[in-house]
Short mmCIF file of C-alpha atoms and ligand atoms in Angstrom, two decimals:
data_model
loop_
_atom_site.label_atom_id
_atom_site.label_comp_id
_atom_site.label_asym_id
_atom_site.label_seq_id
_atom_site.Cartn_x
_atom_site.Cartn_y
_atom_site.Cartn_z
CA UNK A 269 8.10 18.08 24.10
CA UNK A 270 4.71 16.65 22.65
CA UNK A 271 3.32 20.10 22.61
CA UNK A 272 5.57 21.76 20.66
CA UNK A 273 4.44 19.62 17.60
CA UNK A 274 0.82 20.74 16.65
CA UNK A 275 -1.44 18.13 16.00
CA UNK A 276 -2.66 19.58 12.53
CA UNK A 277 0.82 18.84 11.29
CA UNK A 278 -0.42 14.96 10.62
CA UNK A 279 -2.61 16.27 7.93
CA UNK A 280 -1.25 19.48 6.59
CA UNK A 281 -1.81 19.10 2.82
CA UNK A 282 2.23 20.12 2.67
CA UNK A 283 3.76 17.54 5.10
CA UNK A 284 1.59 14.89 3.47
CA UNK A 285 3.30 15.89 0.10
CA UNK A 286 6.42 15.56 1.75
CA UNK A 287 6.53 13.86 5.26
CA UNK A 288 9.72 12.52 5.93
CA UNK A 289 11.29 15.66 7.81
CA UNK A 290 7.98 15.55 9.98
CA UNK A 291 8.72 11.89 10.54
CA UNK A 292 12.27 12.66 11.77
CA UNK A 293 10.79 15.41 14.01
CA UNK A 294 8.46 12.81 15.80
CA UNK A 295 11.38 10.22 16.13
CA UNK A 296 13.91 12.50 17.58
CA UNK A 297 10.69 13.87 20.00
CA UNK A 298 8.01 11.84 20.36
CA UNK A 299 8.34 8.39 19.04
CA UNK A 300 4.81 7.43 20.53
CA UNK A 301 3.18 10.62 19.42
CA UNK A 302 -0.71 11.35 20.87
CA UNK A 303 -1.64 13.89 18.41
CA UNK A 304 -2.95 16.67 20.79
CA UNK A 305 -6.53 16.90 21.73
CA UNK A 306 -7.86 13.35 20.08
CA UNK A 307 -7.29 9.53 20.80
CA UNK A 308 -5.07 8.94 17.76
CA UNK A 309 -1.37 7.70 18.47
CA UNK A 310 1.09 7.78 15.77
CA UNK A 311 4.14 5.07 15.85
CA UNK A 312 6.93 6.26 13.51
CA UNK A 313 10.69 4.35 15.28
CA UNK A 314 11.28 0.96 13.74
CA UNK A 315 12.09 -0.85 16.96
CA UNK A 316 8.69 0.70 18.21
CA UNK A 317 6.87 -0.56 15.66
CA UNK A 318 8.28 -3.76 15.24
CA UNK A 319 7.33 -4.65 18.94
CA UNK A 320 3.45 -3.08 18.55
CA UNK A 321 3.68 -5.40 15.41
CA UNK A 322 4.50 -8.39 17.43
CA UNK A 323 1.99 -7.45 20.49
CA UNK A 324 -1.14 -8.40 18.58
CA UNK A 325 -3.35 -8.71 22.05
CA UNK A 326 -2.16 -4.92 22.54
CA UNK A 327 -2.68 -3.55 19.49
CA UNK A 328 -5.89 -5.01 17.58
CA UNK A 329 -6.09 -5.30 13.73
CA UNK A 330 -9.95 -5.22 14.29
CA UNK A 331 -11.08 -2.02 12.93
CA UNK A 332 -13.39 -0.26 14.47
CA UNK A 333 -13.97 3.13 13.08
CA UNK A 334 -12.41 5.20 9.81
CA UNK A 335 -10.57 8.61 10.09
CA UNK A 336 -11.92 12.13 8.67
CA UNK A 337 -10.15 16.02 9.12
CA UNK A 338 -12.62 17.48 10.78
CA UNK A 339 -13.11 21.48 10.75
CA UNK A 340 -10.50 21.56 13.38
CA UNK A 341 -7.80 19.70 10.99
CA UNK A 342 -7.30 16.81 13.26
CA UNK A 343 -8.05 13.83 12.75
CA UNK A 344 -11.24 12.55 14.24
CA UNK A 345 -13.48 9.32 13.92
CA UNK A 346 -16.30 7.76 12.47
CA UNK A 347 -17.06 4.41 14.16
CA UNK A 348 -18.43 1.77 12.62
CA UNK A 349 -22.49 1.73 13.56
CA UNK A 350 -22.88 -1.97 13.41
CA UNK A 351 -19.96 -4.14 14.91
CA UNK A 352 -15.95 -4.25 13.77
CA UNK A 353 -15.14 -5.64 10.41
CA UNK A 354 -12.97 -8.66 11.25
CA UNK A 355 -11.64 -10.44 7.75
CA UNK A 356 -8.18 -11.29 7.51
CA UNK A 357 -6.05 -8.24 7.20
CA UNK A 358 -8.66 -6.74 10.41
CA UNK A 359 -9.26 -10.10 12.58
CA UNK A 360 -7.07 -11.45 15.78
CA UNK A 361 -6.17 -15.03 16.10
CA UNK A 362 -7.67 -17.11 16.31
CA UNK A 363 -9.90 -15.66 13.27
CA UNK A 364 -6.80 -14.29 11.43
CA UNK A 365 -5.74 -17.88 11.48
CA UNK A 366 -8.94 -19.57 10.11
CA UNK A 367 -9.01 -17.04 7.04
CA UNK A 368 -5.31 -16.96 5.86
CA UNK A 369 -5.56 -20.86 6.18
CA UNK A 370 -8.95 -20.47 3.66
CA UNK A 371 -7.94 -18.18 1.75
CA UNK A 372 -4.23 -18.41 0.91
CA UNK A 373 -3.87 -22.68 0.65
CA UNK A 374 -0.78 -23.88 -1.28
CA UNK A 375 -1.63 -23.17 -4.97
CA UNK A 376 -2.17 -19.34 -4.25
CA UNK A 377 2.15 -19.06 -4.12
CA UNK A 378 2.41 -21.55 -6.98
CA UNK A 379 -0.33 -19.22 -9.16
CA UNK A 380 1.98 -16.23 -8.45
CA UNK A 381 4.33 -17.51 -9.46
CA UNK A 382 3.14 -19.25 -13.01
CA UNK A 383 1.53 -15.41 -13.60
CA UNK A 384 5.22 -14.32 -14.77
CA UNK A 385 4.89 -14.60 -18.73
CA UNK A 386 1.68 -13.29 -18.55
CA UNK A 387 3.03 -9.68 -16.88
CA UNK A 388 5.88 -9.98 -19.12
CA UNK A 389 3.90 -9.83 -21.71
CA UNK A 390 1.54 -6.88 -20.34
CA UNK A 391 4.50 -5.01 -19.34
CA UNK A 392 6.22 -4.91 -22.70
CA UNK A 393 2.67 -4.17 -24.28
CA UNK A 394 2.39 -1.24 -22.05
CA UNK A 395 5.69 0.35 -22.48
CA UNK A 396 6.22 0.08 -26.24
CA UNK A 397 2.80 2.00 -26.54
CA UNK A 398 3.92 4.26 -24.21
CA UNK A 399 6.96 4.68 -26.50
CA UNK A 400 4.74 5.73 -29.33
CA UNK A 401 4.08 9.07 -27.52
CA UNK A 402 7.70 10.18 -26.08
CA UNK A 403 5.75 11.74 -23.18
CA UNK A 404 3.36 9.68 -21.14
CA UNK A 405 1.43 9.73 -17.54
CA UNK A 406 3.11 6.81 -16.39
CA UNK A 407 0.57 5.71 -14.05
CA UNK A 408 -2.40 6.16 -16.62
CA UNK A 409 0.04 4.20 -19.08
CA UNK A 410 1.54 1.63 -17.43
CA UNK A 411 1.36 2.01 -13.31
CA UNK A 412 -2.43 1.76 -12.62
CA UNK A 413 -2.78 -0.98 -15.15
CA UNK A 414 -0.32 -3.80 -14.53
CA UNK A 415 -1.38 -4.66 -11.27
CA UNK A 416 -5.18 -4.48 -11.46
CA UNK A 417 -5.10 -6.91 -14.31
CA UNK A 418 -3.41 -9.55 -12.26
CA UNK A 419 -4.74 -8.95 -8.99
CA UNK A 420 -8.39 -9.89 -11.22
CA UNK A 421 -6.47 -12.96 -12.69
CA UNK A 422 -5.41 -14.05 -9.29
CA UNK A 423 -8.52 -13.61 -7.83
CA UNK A 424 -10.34 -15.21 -10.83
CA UNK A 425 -12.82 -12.56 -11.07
CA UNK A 426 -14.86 -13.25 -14.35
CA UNK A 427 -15.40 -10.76 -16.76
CA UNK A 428 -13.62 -7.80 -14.75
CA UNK A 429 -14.20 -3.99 -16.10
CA UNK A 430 -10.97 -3.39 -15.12
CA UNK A 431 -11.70 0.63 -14.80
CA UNK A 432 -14.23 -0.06 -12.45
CA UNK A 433 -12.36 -2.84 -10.52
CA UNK A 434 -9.39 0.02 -10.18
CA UNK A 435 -12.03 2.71 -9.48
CA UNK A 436 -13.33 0.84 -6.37
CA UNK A 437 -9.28 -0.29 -5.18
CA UNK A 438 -8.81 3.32 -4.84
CA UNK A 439 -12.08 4.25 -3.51
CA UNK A 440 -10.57 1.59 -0.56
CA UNK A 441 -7.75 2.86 0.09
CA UNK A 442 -9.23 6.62 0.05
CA UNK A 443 -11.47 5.43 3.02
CA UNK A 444 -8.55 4.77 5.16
CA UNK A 445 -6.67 7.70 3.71
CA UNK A 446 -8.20 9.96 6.68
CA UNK A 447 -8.18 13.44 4.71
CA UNK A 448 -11.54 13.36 3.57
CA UNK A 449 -14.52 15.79 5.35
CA UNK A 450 -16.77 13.83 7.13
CA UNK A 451 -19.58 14.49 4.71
CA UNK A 452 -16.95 13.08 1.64
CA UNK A 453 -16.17 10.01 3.90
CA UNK A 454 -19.70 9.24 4.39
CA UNK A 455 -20.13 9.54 0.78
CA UNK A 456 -17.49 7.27 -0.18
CA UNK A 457 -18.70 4.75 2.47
CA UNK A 458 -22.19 4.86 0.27
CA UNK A 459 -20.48 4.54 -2.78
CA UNK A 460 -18.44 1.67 -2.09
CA UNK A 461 -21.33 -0.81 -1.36
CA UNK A 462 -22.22 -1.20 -5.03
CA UNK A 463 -18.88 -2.59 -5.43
CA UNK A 464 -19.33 -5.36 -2.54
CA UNK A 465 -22.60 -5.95 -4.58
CA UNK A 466 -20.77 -7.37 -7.66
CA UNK A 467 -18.14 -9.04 -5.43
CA UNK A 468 -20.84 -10.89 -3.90
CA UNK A 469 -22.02 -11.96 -7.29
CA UNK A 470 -18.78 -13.22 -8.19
CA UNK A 471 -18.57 -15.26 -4.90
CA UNK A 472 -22.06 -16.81 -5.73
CA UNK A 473 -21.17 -17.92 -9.07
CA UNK A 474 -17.91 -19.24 -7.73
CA UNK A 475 -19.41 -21.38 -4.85
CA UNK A 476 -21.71 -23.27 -7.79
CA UNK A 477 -19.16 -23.13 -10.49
CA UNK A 478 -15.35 -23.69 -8.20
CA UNK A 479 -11.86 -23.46 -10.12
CA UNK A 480 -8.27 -22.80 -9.07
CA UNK A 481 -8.42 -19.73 -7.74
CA UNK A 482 -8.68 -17.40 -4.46
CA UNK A 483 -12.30 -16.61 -5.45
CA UNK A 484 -13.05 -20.27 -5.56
CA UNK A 485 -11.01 -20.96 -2.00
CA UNK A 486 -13.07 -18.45 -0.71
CA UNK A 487 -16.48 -19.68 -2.24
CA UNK A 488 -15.58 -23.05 -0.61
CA UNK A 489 -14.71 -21.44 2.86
CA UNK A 490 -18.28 -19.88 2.74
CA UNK A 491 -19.84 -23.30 1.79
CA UNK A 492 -17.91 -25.15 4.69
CA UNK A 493 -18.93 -22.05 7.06
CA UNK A 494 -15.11 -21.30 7.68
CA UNK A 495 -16.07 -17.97 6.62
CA UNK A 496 -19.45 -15.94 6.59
CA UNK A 497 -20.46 -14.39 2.97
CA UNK A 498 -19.98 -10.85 4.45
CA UNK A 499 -16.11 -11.96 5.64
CA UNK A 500 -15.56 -13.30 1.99
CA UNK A 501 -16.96 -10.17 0.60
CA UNK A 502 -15.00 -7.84 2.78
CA UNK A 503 -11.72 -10.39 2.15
CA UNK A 504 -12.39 -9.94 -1.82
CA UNK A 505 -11.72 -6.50 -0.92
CA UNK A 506 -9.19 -5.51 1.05
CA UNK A 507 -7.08 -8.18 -1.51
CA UNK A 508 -8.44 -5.90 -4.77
CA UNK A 509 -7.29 -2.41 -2.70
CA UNK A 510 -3.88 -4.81 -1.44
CA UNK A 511 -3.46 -6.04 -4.73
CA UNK A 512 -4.58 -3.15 -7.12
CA UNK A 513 -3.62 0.12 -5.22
CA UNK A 514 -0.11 -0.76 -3.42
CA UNK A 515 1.71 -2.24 -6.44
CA UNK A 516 0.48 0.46 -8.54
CA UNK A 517 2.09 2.97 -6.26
CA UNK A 518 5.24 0.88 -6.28
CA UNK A 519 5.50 0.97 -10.06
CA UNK A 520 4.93 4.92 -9.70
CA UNK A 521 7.57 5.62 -6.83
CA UNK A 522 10.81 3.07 -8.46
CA UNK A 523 10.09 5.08 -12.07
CA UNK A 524 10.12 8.03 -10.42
CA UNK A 525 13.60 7.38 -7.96
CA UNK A 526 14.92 6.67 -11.27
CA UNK A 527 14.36 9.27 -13.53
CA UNK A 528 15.62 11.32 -10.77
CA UNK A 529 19.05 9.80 -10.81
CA UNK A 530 20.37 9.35 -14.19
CA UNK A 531 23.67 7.58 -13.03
CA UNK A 532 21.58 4.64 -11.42
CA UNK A 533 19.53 4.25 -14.45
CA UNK A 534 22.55 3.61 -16.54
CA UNK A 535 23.75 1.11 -13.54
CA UNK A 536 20.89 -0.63 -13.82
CA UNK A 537 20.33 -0.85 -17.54
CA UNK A 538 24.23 -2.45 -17.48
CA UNK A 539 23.70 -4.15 -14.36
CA UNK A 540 20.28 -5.52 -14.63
CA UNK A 541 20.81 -7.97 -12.17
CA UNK A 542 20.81 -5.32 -9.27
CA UNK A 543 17.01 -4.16 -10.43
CA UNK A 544 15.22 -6.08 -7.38
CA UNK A 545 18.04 -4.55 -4.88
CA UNK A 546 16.75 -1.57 -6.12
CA UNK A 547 13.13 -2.94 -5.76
CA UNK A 548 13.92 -3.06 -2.34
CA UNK A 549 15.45 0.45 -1.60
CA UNK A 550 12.31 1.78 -3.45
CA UNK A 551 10.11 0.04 -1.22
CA UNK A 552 11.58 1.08 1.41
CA UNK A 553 12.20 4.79 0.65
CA UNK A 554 8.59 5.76 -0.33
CA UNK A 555 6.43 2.53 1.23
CA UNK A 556 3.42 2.40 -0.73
CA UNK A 557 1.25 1.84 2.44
CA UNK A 558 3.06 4.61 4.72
CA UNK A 559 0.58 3.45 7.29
CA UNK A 560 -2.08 1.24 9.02
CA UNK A 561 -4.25 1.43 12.07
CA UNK A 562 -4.64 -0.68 14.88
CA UNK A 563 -6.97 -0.62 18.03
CA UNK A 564 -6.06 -0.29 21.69
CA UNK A 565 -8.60 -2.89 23.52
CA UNK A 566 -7.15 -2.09 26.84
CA UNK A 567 -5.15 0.35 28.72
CA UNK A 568 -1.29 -0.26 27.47
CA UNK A 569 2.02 1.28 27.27
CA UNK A 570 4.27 1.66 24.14
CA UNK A 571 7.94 3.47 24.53
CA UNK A 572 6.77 4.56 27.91
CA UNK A 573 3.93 6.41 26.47
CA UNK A 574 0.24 5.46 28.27
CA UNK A 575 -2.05 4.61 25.52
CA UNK A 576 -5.95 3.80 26.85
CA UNK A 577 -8.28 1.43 26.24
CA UNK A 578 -10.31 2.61 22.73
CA UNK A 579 -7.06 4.71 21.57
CA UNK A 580 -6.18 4.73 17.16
CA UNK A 581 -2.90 3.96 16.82
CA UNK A 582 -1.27 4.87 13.40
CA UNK A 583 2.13 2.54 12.54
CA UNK A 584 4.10 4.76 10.20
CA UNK A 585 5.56 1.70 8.68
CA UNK A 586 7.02 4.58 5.91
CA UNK A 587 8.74 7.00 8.74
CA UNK A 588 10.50 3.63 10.52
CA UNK A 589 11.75 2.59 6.83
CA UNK A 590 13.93 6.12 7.39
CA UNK A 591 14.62 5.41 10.87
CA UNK A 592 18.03 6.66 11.62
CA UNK A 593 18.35 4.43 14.10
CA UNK A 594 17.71 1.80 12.26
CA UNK A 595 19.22 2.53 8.47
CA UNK A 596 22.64 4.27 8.15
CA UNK A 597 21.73 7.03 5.51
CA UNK A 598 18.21 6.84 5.70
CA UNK A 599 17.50 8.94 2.54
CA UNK A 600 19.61 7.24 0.37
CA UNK A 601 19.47 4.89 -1.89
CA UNK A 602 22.05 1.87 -1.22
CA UNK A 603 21.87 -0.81 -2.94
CA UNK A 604 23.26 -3.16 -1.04
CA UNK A 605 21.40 -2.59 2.34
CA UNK A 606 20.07 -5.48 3.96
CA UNK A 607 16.90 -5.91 3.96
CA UNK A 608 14.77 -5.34 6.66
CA UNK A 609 12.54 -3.06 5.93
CA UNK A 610 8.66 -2.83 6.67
CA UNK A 611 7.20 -2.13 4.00
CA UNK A 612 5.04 -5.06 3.90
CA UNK A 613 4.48 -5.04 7.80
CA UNK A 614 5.43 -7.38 10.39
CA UNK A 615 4.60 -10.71 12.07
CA UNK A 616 1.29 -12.32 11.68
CA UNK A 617 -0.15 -9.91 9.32
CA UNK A 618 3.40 -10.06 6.76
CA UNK A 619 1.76 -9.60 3.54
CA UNK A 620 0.62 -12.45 1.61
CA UNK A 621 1.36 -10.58 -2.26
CA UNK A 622 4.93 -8.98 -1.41
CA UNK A 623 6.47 -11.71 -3.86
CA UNK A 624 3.78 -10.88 -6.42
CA UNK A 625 4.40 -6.91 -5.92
CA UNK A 626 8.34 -7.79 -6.54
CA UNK A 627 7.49 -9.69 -9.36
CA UNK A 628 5.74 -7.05 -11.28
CA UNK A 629 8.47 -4.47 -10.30
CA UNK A 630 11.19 -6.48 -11.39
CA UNK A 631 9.37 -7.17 -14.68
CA UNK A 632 8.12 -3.64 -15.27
CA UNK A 633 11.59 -1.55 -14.85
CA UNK A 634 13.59 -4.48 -16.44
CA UNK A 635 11.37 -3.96 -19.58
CA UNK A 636 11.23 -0.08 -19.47
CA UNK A 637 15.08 -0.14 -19.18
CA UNK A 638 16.00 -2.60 -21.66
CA UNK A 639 13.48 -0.32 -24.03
CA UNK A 640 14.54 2.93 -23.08
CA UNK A 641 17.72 4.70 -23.17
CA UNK A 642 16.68 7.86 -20.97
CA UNK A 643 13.33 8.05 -18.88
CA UNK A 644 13.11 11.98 -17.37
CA UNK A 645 10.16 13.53 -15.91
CA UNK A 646 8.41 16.27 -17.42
CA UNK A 647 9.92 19.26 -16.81
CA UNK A 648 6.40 21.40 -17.25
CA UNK A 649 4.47 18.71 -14.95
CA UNK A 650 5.80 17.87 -11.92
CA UNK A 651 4.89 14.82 -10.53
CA UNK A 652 1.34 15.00 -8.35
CA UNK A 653 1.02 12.97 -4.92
CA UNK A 654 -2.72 11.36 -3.77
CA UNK A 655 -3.71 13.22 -0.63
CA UNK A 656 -3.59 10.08 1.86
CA UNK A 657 -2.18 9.41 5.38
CA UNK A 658 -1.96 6.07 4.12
CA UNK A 659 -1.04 5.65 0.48
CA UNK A 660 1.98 7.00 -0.77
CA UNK A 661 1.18 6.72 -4.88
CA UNK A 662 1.32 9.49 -7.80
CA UNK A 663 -1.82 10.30 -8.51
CA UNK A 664 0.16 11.62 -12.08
CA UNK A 665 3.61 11.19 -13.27
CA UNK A 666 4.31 13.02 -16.06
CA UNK A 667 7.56 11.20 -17.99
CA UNK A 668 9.63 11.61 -21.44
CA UNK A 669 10.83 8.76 -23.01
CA UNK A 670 13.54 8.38 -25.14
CA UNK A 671 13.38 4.67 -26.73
CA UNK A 672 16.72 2.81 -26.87
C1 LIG B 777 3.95 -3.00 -2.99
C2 LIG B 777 2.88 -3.71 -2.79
C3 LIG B 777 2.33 -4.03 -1.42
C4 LIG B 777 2.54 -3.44 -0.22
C5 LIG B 777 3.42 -2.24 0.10
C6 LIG B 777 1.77 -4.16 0.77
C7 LIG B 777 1.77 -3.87 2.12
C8 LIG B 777 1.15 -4.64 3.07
C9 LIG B 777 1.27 -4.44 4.49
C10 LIG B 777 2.05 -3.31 5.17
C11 LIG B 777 0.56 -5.40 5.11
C12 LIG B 777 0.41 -5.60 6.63
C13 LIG B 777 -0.91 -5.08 7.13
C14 LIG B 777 -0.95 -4.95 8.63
O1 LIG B 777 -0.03 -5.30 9.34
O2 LIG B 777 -2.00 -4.44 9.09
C15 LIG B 777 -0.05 -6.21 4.07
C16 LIG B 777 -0.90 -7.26 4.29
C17 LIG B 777 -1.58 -7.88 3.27
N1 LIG B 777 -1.37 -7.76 1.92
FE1 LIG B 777 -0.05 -6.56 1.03
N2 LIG B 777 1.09 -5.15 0.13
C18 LIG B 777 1.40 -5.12 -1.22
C19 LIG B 777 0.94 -5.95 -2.20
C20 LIG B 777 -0.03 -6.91 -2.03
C21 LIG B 777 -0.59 -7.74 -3.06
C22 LIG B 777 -0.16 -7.74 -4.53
C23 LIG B 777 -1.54 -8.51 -2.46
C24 LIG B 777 -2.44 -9.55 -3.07
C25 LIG B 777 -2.04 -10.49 -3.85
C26 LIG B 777 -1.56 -8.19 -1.05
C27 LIG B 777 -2.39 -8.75 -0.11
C28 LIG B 777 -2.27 -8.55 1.26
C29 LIG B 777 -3.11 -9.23 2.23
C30 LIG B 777 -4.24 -10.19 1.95
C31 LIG B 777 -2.68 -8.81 3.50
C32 LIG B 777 -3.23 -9.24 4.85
C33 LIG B 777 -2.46 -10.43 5.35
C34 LIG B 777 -2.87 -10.87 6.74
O3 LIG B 777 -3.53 -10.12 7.45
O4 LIG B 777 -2.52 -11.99 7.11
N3 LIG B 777 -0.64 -7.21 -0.83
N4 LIG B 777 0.36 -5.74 2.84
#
């Protein structure tokens, strides 16, 4: 059955735009999918997933190369010349467990928490300027800047440019996107060392001048040798891409669910207390991270699929979140599914900012419903996705207000 599905269907500009009946077509066929003529396994059935998740010895965070198309369309890769990057989000126990203990201590929940009035305040700034103009890019308005703002806060970067800081989260997350040439990827990989240049500026002044923050834990890890200065560099970003890019996309995706349904908008705006159920179905309907890699360190099986030593394997986190197996009406939205979704993964690697991501989505559509009384997309520009295999954001979203 694996060879009726053509292995250029992974990146086909038009199943990227819309992937979930290619996602259906690999669970119903090929759960374990080896997309034909590479070493790249895609994952897309919950219970699949959820047991790679758990199997950390079988499948590797380390990572040890990025994805490019190459001429063929397939998706080929570029190893890493020097050795595996292994920082938090890409290192095995016992490493994993060394670095969330350094980097995450106590306060880092606490200072999540304390940051609400703060995006209150941004969010309502944001919206009632977006009012001014009746239509509005949401994510140039409102999407893209929210969560870069506090991600910097959190971190306790010091005099952010907060273009450039979101400039270099995307420039992340389009390394692991896997649809670049090989020539653009190698560009990119060029391009994002001048950011890791500042970082490590920041992490020097931090180590000398420490406050409450994750910069600071970090700067202390490196002085106590808990972490090298390359780990706390690489750490700094993967949580500015984590922080920056995903919640940004989750801003994007809810807005756009709703202005799609005009009945649950008016449901919500009488109901507010049912916004972070809907937080939830959003998530789960169009995950911002659709998917991450892992590495095969020795020969393995997965859903009775052989998967070698040195195989990619992509989890589809976003085609097990419509699992029919898994979710009684996939595609809808129901508001009050349990939830048990994985959008923000599984096991040991559960992400550390999902109650920070809620956060700002609760605070962001409470305040654009209590201020609007309609929110419709443009009819003359429809809504534009970011090529990615891995980020599922709108690159524009083109929206009419109507204030309340
Ligand atoms: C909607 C927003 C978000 C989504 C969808 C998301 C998704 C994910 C996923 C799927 C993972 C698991 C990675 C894996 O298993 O390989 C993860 C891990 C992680 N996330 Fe998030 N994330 C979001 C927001 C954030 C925010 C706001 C932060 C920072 C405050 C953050 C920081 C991290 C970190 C540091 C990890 C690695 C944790 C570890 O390896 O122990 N994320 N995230």
């Amino acid at each position: 059955m694996n060879q009726e599905l053509p292995g250029t269907l992974l990146l086909d500009p038009k199943v990227i735009q819309d992937p979930y009946p290619f996602y259906r077509q690999l669970q119903s066929h090929a759960p374990v999918w080896r997309v034909p003529g590479t070493e790249v396994f895609v994952v897309s059935s919950y219970a699949l997933l959820t047991e790679a998740a758990g199997r950390v010895e079988d499948f590797s965070s380390n990572m040890l190369c990025l994805l490019y198309r190459d001429e063929r369309g397939l998706p080929s890769r570029l190893p890493f010349d020097d050795s595996s990057i292994q920082a938090l989000a890409t290192a095995d126990p016992p490493v994993h467990t060394v670095h969330k203990r350094t980097v995450f201590p106590e306060f880092v929940a606490r200072r999540m928490a304390l940051l609400e009035p703060e995006i209150v305040e941004l969010a309502t700034r944001c919206v009632e300027r977006a009012l001014d103009n009746r239509t509005v890019d949401f994510m140039a308005e409102i999407g893209n800047l929210i969560p870069i703002t506090i991600i910097s806060r959190l971190i306790g970067f010091r005099n952010s440019d907060l273009d450039r800081l979101l400039r270099a989260a995307f420039d992340s997350t389009s390394l692991v996107g896997s649809t670049l040439s090989r020539q653009q990827l190698l560009e990119l990989v060029t391009r994002s060392n001048d950011i890791g240049a500042w970082i490590a500026e920041q992490l020097a002044v931090a180590v000398s001048e420490p406050s409450e923050d994750i910069l600071s834990s970090i700067g202390s890890g490196v002085k106590t040798g808990a972490l090298s200065a390359r780990d706390g560099i690489v750490i700094l970003q993967t949580l500015l891409a984590a922080g920056g890019e995903s919640t940004t996309s989750l801003l994007g995706n809810a807005v756009r669910l709703l202005a799609d349904d005009q009945d649950l908008q008016r449901r919500l705006r009488r109901q507010p207390e049912l916004i972070p159920a809907f937080v939830e179905e959003a998530l789960r309907l169009e995950s911002p991270f659709r998917s991450m890699l892992r590495s095969v360190p020795k020969d393995t099986t997965l859903g009775g699929v052989d998967i070698p030593a040195g195989a990619t394997v992509m989890m589809f986190w976003g085609a097990g979140n419509r699992d029919p197996a898994e979710f009684e009406n996939p595609d809808e939205i129901v508001l009050d599914r349990p939830r048990r979704h994985l959008t923000f993964g599984r096991g040991i690697h559960f992400c550390v900012g999902a109650p920070l991501a809620r956060l700002e989505a609760r605070i962001v559509l409470t305040t654009l419903l209590e201020r609007t009384s309609v929110v419709v997309l443009d009819p003359d520009q429809p809504p534009e996705w970011v090529e990615s295999l891995q980020v599922r954001r709108h690159q524009r979203l083109s929206m009419q207000l109507a204030p309340r």
